[in-house]
Coordinates of C-alpha atoms in Angstrom, one line a residue:
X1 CA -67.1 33.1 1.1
X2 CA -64.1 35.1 0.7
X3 CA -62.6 33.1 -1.9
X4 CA -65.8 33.1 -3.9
X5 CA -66.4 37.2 -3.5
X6 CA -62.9 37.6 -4.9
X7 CA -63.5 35.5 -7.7
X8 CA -66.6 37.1 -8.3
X9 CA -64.6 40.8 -8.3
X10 CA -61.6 38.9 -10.4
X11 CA -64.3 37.3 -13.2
X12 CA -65.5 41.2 -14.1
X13 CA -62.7 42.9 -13.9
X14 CA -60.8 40.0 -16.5
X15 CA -63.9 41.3 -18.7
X16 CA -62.4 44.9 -18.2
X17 CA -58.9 43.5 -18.6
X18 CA -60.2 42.0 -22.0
X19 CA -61.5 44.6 -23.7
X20 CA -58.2 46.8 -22.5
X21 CA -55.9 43.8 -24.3
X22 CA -58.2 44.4 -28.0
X23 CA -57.6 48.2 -27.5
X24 CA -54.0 47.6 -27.1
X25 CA -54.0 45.0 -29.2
X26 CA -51.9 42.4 -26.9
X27 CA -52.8 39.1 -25.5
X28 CA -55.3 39.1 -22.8
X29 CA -53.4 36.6 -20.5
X30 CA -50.7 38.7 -20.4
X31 CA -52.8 41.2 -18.3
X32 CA -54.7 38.0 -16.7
X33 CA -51.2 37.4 -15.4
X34 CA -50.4 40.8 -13.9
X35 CA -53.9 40.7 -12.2
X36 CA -52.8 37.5 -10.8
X37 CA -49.5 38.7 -9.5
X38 CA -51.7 41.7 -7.8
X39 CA -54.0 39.2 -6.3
X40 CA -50.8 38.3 -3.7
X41 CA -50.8 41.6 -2.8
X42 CA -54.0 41.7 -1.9
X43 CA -54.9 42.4 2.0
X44 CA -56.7 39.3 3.5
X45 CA -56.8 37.0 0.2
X46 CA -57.9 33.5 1.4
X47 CA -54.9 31.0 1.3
X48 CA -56.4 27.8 -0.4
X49 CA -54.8 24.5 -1.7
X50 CA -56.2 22.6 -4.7
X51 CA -55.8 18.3 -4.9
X52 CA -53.8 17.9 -8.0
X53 CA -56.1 16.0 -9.8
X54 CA -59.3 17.6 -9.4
X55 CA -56.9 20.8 -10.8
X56 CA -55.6 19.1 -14.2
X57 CA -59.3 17.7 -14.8
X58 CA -60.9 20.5 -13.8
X59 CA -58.6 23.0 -15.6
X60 CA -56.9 20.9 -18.6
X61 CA -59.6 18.5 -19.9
X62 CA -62.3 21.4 -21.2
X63 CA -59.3 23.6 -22.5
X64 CA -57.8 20.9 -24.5
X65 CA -60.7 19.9 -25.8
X66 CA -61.7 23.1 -26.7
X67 CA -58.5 23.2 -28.9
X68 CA -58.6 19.9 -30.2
X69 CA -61.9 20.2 -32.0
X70 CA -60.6 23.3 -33.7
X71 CA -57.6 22.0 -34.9
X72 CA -56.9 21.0 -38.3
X73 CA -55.9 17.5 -39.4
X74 CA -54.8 18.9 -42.8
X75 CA -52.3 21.2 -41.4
X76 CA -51.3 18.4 -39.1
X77 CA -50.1 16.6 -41.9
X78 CA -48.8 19.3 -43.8
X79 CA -46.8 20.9 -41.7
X80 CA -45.7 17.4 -39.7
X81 CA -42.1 17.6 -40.1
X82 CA -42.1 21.5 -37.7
X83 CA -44.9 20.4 -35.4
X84 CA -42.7 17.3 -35.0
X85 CA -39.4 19.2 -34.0
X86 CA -41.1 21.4 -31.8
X87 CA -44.3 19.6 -30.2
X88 CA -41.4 17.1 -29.7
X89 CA -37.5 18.2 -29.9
X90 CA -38.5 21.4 -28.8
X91 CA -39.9 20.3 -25.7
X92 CA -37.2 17.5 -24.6
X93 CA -34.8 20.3 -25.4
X94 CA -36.0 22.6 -23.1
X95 CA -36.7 20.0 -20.4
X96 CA -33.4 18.6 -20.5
X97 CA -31.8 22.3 -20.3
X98 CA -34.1 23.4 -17.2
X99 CA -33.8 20.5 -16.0
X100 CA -29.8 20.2 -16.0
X101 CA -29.9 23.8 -14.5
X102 CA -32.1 23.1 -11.7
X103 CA -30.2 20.2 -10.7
X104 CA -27.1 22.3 -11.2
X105 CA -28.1 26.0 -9.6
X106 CA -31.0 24.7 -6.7
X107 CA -29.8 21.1 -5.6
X108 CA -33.0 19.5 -7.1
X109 CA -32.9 15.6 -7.3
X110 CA -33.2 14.7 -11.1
X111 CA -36.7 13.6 -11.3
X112 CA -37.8 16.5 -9.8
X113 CA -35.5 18.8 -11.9
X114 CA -37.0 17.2 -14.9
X115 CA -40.3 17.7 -13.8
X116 CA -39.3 21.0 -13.7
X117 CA -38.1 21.3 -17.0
X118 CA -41.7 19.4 -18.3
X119 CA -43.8 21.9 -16.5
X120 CA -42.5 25.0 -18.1
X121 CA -41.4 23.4 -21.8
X122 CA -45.0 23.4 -23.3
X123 CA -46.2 27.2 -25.3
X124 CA -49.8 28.2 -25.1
X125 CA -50.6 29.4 -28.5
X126 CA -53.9 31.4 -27.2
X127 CA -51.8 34.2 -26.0
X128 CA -50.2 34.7 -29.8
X129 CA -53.4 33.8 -31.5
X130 CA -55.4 37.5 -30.3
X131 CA -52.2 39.2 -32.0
X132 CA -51.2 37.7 -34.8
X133 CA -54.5 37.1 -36.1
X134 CA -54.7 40.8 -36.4
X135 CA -51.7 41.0 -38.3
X136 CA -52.3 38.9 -41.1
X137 CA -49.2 36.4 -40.6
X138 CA -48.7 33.5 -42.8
X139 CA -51.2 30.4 -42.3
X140 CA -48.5 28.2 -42.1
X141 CA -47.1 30.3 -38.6
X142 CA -50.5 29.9 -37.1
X143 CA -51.0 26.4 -38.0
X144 CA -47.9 25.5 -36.6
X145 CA -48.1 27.5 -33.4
X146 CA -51.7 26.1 -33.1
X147 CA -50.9 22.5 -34.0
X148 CA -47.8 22.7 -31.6
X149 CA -49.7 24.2 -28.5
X150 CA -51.5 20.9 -28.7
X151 CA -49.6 18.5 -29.0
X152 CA -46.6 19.4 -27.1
X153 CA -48.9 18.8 -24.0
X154 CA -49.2 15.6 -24.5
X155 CA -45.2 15.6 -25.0
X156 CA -44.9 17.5 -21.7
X157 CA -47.3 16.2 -19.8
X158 CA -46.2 12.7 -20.3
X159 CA -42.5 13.3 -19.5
X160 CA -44.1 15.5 -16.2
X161 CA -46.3 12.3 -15.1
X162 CA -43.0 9.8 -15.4
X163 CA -41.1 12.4 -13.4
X164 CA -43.5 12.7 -10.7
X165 CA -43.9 9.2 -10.2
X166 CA -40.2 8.8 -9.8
X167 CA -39.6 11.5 -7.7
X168 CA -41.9 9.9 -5.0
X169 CA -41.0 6.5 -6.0
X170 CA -43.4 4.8 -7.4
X171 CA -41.6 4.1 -10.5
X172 CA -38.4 3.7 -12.4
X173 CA -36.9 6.1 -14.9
X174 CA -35.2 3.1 -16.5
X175 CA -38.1 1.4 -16.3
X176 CA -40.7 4.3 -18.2
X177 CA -40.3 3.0 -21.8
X178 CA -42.6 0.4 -21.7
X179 CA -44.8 2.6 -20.0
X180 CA -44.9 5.2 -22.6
X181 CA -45.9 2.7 -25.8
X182 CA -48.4 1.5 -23.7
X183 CA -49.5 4.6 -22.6
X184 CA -49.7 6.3 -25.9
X185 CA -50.8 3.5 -28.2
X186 CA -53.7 2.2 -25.0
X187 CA -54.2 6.8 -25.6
X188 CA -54.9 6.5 -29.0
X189 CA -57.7 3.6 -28.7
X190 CA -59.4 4.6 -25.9
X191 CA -60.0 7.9 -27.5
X192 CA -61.0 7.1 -30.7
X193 CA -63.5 4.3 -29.4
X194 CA -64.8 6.9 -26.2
X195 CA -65.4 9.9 -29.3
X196 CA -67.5 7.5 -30.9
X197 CA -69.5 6.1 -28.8
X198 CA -70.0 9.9 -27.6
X199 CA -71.1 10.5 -30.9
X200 CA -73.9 8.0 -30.6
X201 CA -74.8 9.6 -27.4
X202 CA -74.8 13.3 -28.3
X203 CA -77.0 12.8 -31.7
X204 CA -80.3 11.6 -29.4
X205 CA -80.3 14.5 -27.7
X206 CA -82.2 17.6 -29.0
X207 CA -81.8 19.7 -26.2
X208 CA -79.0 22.3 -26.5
X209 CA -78.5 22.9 -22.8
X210 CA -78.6 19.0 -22.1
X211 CA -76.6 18.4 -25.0
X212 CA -74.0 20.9 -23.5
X213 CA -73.7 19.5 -19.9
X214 CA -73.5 16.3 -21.4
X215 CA -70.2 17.1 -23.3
X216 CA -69.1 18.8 -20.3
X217 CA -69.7 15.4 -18.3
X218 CA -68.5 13.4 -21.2
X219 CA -64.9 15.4 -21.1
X220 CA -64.3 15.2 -17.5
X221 CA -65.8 11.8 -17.8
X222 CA -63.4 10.8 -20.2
X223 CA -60.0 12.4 -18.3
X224 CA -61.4 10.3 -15.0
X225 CA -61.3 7.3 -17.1
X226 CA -58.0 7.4 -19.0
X227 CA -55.8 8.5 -15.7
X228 CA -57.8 5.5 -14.1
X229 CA -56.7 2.9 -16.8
X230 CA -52.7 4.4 -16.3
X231 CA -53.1 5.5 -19.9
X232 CA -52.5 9.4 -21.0
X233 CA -55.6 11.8 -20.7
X234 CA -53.7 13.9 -22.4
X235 CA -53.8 11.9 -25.6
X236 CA -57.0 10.4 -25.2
X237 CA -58.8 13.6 -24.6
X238 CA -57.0 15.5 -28.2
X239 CA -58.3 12.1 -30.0
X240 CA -61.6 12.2 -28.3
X241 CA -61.9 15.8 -29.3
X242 CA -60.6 14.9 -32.8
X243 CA -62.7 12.0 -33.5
X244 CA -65.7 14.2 -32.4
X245 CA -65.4 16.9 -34.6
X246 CA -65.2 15.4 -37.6
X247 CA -68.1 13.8 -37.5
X248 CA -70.5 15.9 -35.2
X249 CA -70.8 19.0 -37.0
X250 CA -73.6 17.0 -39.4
X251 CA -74.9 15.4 -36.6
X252 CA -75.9 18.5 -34.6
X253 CA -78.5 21.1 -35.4
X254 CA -77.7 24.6 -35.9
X255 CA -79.4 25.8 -32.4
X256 CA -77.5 23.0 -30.4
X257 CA -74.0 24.4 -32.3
X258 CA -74.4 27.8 -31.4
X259 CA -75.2 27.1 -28.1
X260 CA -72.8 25.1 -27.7
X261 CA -69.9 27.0 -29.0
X262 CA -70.7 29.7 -26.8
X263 CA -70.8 27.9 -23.7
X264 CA -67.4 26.5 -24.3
X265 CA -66.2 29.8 -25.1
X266 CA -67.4 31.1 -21.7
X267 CA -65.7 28.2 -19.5
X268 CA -62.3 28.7 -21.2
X269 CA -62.4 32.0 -20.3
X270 CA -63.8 31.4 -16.5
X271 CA -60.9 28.9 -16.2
X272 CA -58.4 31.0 -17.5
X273 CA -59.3 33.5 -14.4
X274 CA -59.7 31.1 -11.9
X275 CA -56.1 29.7 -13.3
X276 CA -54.5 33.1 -12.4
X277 CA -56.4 33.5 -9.3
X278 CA -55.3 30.4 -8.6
X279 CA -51.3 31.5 -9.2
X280 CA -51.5 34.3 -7.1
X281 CA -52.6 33.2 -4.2
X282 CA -50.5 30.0 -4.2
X283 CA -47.4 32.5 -4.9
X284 CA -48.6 34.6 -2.1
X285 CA -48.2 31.2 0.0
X286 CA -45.1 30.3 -1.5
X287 CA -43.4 33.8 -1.0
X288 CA -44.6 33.7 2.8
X289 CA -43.0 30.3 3.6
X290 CA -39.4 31.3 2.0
X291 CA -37.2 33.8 3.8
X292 CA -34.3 35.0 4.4
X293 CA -31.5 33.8 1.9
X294 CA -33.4 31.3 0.7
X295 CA -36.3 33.8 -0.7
X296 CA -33.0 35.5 -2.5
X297 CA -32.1 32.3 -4.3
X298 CA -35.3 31.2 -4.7
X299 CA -36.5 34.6 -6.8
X300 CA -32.8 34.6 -8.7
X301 CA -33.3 30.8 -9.5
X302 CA -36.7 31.8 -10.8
X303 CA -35.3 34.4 -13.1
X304 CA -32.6 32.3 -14.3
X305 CA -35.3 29.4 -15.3
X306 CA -37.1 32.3 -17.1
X307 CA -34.0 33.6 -19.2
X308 CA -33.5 29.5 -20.2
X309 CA -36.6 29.1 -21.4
X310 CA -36.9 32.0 -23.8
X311 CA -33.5 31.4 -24.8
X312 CA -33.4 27.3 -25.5
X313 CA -37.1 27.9 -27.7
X314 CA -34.9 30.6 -29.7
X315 CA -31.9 29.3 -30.6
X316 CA -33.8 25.3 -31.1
X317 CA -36.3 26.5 -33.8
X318 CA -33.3 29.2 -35.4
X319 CA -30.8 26.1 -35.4
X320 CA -33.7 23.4 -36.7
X321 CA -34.8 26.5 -39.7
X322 CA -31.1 26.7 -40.8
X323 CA -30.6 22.8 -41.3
X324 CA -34.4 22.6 -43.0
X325 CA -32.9 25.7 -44.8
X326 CA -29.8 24.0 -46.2
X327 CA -31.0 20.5 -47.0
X328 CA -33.7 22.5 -48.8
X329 CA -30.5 24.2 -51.7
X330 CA -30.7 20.4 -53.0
X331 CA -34.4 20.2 -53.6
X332 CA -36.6 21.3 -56.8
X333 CA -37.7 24.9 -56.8
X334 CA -41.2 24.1 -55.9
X335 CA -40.7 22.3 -52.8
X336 CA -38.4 25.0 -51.3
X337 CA -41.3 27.4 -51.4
X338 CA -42.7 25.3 -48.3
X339 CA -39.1 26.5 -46.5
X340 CA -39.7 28.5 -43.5
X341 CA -37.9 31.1 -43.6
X342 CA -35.7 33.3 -40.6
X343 CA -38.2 36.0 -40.6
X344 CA -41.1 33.0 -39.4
X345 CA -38.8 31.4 -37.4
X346 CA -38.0 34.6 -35.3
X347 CA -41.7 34.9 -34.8
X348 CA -41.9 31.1 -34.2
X349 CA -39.1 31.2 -31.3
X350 CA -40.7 34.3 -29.5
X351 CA -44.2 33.3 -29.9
X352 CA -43.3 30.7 -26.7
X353 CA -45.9 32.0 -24.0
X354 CA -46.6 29.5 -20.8
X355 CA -50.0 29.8 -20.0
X356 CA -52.9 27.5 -18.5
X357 CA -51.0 24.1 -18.7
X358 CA -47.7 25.1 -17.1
X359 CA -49.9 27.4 -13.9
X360 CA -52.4 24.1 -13.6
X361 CA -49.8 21.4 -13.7
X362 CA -47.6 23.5 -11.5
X363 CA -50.2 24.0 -8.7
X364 CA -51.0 20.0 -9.4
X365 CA -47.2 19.1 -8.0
X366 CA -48.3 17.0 -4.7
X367 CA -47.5 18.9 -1.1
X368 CA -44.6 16.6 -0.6
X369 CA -43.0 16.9 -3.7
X370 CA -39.4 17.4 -3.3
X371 CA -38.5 21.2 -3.7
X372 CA -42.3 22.0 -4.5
X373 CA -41.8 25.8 -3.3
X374 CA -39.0 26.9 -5.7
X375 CA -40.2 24.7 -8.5
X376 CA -43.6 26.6 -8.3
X377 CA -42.3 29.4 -7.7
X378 CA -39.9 29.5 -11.0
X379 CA -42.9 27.8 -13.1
X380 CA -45.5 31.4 -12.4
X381 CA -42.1 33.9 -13.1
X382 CA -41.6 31.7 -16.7
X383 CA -45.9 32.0 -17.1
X384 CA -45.6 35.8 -15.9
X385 CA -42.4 36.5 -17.5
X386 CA -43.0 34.9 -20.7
X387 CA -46.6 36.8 -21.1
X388 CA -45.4 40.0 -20.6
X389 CA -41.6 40.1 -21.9
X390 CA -43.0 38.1 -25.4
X391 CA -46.9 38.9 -25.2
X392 CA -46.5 43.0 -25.0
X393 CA -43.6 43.0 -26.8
X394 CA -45.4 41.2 -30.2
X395 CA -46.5 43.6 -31.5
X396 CA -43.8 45.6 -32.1
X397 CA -42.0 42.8 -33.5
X398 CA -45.0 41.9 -36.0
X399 CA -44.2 45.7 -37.3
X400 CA -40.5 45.0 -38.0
X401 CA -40.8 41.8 -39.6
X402 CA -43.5 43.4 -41.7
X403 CA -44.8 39.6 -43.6
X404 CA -47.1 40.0 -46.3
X405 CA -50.8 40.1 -45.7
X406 CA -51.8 36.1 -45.6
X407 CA -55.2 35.5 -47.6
X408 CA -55.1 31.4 -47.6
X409 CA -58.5 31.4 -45.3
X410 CA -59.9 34.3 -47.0
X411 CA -59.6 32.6 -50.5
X412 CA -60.1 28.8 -48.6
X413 CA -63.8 30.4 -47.7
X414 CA -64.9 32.3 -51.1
X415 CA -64.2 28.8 -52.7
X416 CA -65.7 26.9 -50.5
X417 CA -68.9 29.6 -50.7
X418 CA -69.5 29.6 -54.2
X419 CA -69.2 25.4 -53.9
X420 CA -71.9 25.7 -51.3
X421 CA -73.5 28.3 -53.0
X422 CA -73.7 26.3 -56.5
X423 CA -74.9 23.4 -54.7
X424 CA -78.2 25.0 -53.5
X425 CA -79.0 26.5 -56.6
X426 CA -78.3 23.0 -58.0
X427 CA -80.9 21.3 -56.0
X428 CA -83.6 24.5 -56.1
X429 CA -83.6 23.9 -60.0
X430 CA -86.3 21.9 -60.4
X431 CA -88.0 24.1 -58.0
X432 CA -90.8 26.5 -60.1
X433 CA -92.8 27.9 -57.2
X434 CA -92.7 31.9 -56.6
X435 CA -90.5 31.0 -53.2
X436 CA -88.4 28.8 -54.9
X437 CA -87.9 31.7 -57.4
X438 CA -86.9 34.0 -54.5
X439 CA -84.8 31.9 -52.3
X440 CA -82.6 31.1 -55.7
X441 CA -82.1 35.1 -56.1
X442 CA -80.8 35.6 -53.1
X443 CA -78.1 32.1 -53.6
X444 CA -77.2 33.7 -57.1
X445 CA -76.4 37.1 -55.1
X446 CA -74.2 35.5 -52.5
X447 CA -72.5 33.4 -55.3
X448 CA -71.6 36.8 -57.8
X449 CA -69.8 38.3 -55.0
X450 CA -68.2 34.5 -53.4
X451 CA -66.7 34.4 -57.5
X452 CA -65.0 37.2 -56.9
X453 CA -62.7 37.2 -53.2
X454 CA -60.8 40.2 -54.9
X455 CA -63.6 43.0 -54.6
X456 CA -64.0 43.0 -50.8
X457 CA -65.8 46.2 -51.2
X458 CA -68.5 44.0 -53.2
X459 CA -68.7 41.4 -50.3
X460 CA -68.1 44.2 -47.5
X461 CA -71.1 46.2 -48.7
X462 CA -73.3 43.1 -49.4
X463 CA -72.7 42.0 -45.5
X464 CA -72.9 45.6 -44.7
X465 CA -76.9 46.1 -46.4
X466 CA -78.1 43.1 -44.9
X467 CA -76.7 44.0 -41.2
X468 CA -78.6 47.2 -42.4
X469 CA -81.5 45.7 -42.9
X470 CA -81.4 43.4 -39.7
X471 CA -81.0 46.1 -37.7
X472 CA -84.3 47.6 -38.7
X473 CA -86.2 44.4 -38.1
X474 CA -85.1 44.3 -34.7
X475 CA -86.3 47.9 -34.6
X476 CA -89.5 47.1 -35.6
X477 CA -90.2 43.7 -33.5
X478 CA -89.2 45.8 -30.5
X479 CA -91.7 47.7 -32.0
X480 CA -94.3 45.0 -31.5
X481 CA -93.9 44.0 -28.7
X482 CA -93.7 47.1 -26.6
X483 CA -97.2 48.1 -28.4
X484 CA -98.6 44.7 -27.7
X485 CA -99.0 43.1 -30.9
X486 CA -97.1 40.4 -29.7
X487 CA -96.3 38.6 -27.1
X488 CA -93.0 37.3 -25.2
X489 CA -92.9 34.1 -26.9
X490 CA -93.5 35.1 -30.6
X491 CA -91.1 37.5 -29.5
X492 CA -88.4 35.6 -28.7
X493 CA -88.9 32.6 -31.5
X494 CA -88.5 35.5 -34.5
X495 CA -85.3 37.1 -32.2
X496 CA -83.6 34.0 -33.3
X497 CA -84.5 33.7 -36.2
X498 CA -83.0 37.1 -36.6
X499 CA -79.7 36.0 -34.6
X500 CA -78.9 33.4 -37.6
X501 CA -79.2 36.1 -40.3
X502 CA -77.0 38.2 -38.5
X503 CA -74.7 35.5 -37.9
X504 CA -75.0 34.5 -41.3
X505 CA -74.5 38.1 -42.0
X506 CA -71.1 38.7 -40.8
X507 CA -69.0 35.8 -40.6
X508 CA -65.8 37.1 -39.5
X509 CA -67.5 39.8 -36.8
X510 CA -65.9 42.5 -38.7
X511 CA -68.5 44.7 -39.8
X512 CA -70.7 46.7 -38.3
X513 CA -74.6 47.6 -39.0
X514 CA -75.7 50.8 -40.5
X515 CA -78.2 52.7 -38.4
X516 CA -81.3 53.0 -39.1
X517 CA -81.9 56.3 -37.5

């Protein structure tokens, strides 16, 4: 019970922590993290231990889902050659360093010191994405940091489950090649086939709150199954989430999206707390059973893992910019404008927060793991360290390297609008009836101002009168229903209708309605 009060306290006050990070305007797992830290401090915190694979299916399967479907396949190809080098090189890199110092520095057997070095290689890009969003970076930054936070899980991952597996002996490191084709190219199928037959589940089912726990099912489902078959459910559940979302969005009604969306919004969060929960009372644990020298050597071998990390993602994406930057003097002028430049790549380097993946695979390692303590140990101070050193400190850095306002979305959207918008009007042509007549106003409104992404004012006040307007209808079905005009039901059935204008209304959840008082 005392486990599930604390979690209770710990859920609220990461709501708190939250809306503190938008104030400040830093990454809310940064504070998450610090919370968690405190949590080991904490008088009386239960001491609890977690099966490693109910904590990477539990933990890793929703979340990488949840960024899968999101992420583009356009970028993916576009920016291929950077997400390659760091979803890839970057993360061997940085395995191979931590791992040669942990065998070097704490006596670690070299499986296990490459396990190490796999646990803490992989970035988060949720802990950038909050700040730099707010800043206005270049698409191509985010894209990258986005598109690399996947996939280098699956790089990391992998290399962690080959390490583990020959640190206990159950397999060969000479022996893993064969392994990994099968595992990625068995990945690939299984996914793909699994998303689609999903697919033909998920479209006979009306229900939004059946059709949630079903995905829910289906994703956990779908981690059981892969790790079953020896293949990665790393892989299988990005190409599960991939195959999904491009083809479910027409498939799904506009209640059942919503719903959805939100729900999955919710447990990332809720996992993210329990995640940090999770690292500070296994830190409180860890902390208890060193002592004496060995807590000294422990914390010192911690820091020094920390300092690696944030140094090898530096000087790897500053040394792989210059090279891109020098084979790029003998191209044409327009393909250098694609170059990345030292300003990006500075951003790029520090933008290397741990988060979710390195705690959860961390606390996975099995009790009798060969130098479990100091490896979990080193794996929270690179998570804590990296969120607050890098996360608080982004900011200020955004400030300095001052980039230009991006607008690719911005102007990606008003095209894509007055497409849409032309469409309608289009088909509503033929249409002579006194609705039809009304219903093509108000297309021919929203596609004056998509023409022209320039005058935000135009589009800003246009959101802004109908937000206006929203707000008194609320007003007045309050109205009704406190008076007794209507009842619950009618009540509810024209609240949502309200909720889609209002989402329809402001896209972006920039602006805010006029009062009507």
């Amino acid at each position: 019970m005392a486990l599930f009060e604390l979690t209770l306290v710990l859920l609220l006050t990461a709501v708190a922590l939250t809306a503190l990070s938008r104030r400040l305007e830093i990454p809310y797992p940064s504070l998450l993290a610090l919370a968690g830290v405190g949590i080991a401090f904490v008088p009386g915190a239960p001491m609890i231990e977690i099966d490693p694979e109910l904590a990477l299916a539990l933990f890793i399967a929703p979340v990488l889902l949840d960024a899968a479907y999101d992420t583009s396949l356009r970028d993916l190809k576009r920016y291929r050659l950077s997400l390659a080098l760091l979803a890839l090189g970057a993360v061997v890199f940085t395995t191979a360093v931590v791992a040669f110092v942990g065998w070097k520095m704490a006596g670690l057997p070299i499986a296990a010191a490459i396990a190490l070095g796999a646990i803490v290689a992989p970035p988060d890009a949720v802990a950038a994405s909050a700040v730099l969003g707010q800043f206005k970076v270049p698409h191509r930054i985010t894209a990258i940091l986005q598109g690399e936070s996947l996939l280098n899980d699956a790089t990391a991952l992998l290399i962690y489950r080959l390490a583990v597996s020959a640190a206990l002996g159950s397999i060969m490191l000479s022996n893993a090649i064969p392994t990994i084709l099968l595992s990625t190219i068995g990945s690939l199928v299984a996914g793909y086939l699994l998303g689609r037959f999903s697919l033909m589940t998920l479209t006979r089912i009306e229900d939004a709150a059946s059709s949630t726990v079903v995905q829910f099912a289906g994703t956990f489902g779908v981690w059981i199954l892969a790790d079953r078959l020896g293949l990665s459910a790393i892989i299988t559940i990005v190409v599960y989430a991939m195959t999904i979302a491009r083809r479910a969005p027409r498939r799904m009604s506009a209640r059942r999206r919503v719903s959805t969306y939100s729900v999955w919004e919710s447990a990332v969060f809720v996992l993210n707390v329990l995640a940090f929960v999770l690292m500070g009372l296994q830190a409180r644990s860890i902390v208890g059973r060193l002592s004496g020298d060995g807590q000294g050597e422990a914390f010192l071998f911690a820091a020094t893992v920390l300092a690696v990390v944030i140094v090898a993602r530096l000087v790897w994406v500053a040394s792989y910019v210059a090279i891109i930057r020098w084979f790029a003097r003998f191209r044409s002028e327009e393909t250098r404008r694609d170059v990345p430049t030292f300003g990006g790549a500075v951003l790029v380097g520090w933008c290397g927060m741990r988060g979710l993946v390195t705690l959860v695979v961390a606390i996975a390692l099995p009790a009798n793991f060969p130098g479990r303590d100091p490896i979990v140990l080193a794996a929270f101070a690179v998570v804590l360290g990296t969120l607050v050193l890098q996360g608080m400190s982004l900011k200020p850095l955004l400030r300095i390297l001052n980039f230009d306002p991006d607008r690719t979305v911005d102007n990606e959207v008003a095209q894509a609008r007055v497409a849409i918008m032309q469409a309608a009007l289009d088909v509503l042509s033929r249409k002579t009836s006194a609705a039809a007549a009304v219903v093509r106003e108000q297309y021919e409104a929203q596609r004056l101002i998509a023409e022209n992404p320039e005058d935000a004012q135009a589009a800003t006040e246009y959101d802004r009168l109908r937000l206006y307007a929203i707000n008194r209808q609320r007003d007045t079905l309050e109205e009704l229903r406190r008076n007794g005009t209507i009842g619950d039901e009618a009540y509810h059935r024209l609240e949502e209708e309200i909720d889609w204008s209002e989402l329809a209304a402001s896209p972006a959840g920039s602006f805010q309605p006029l009062t009507t008082t």
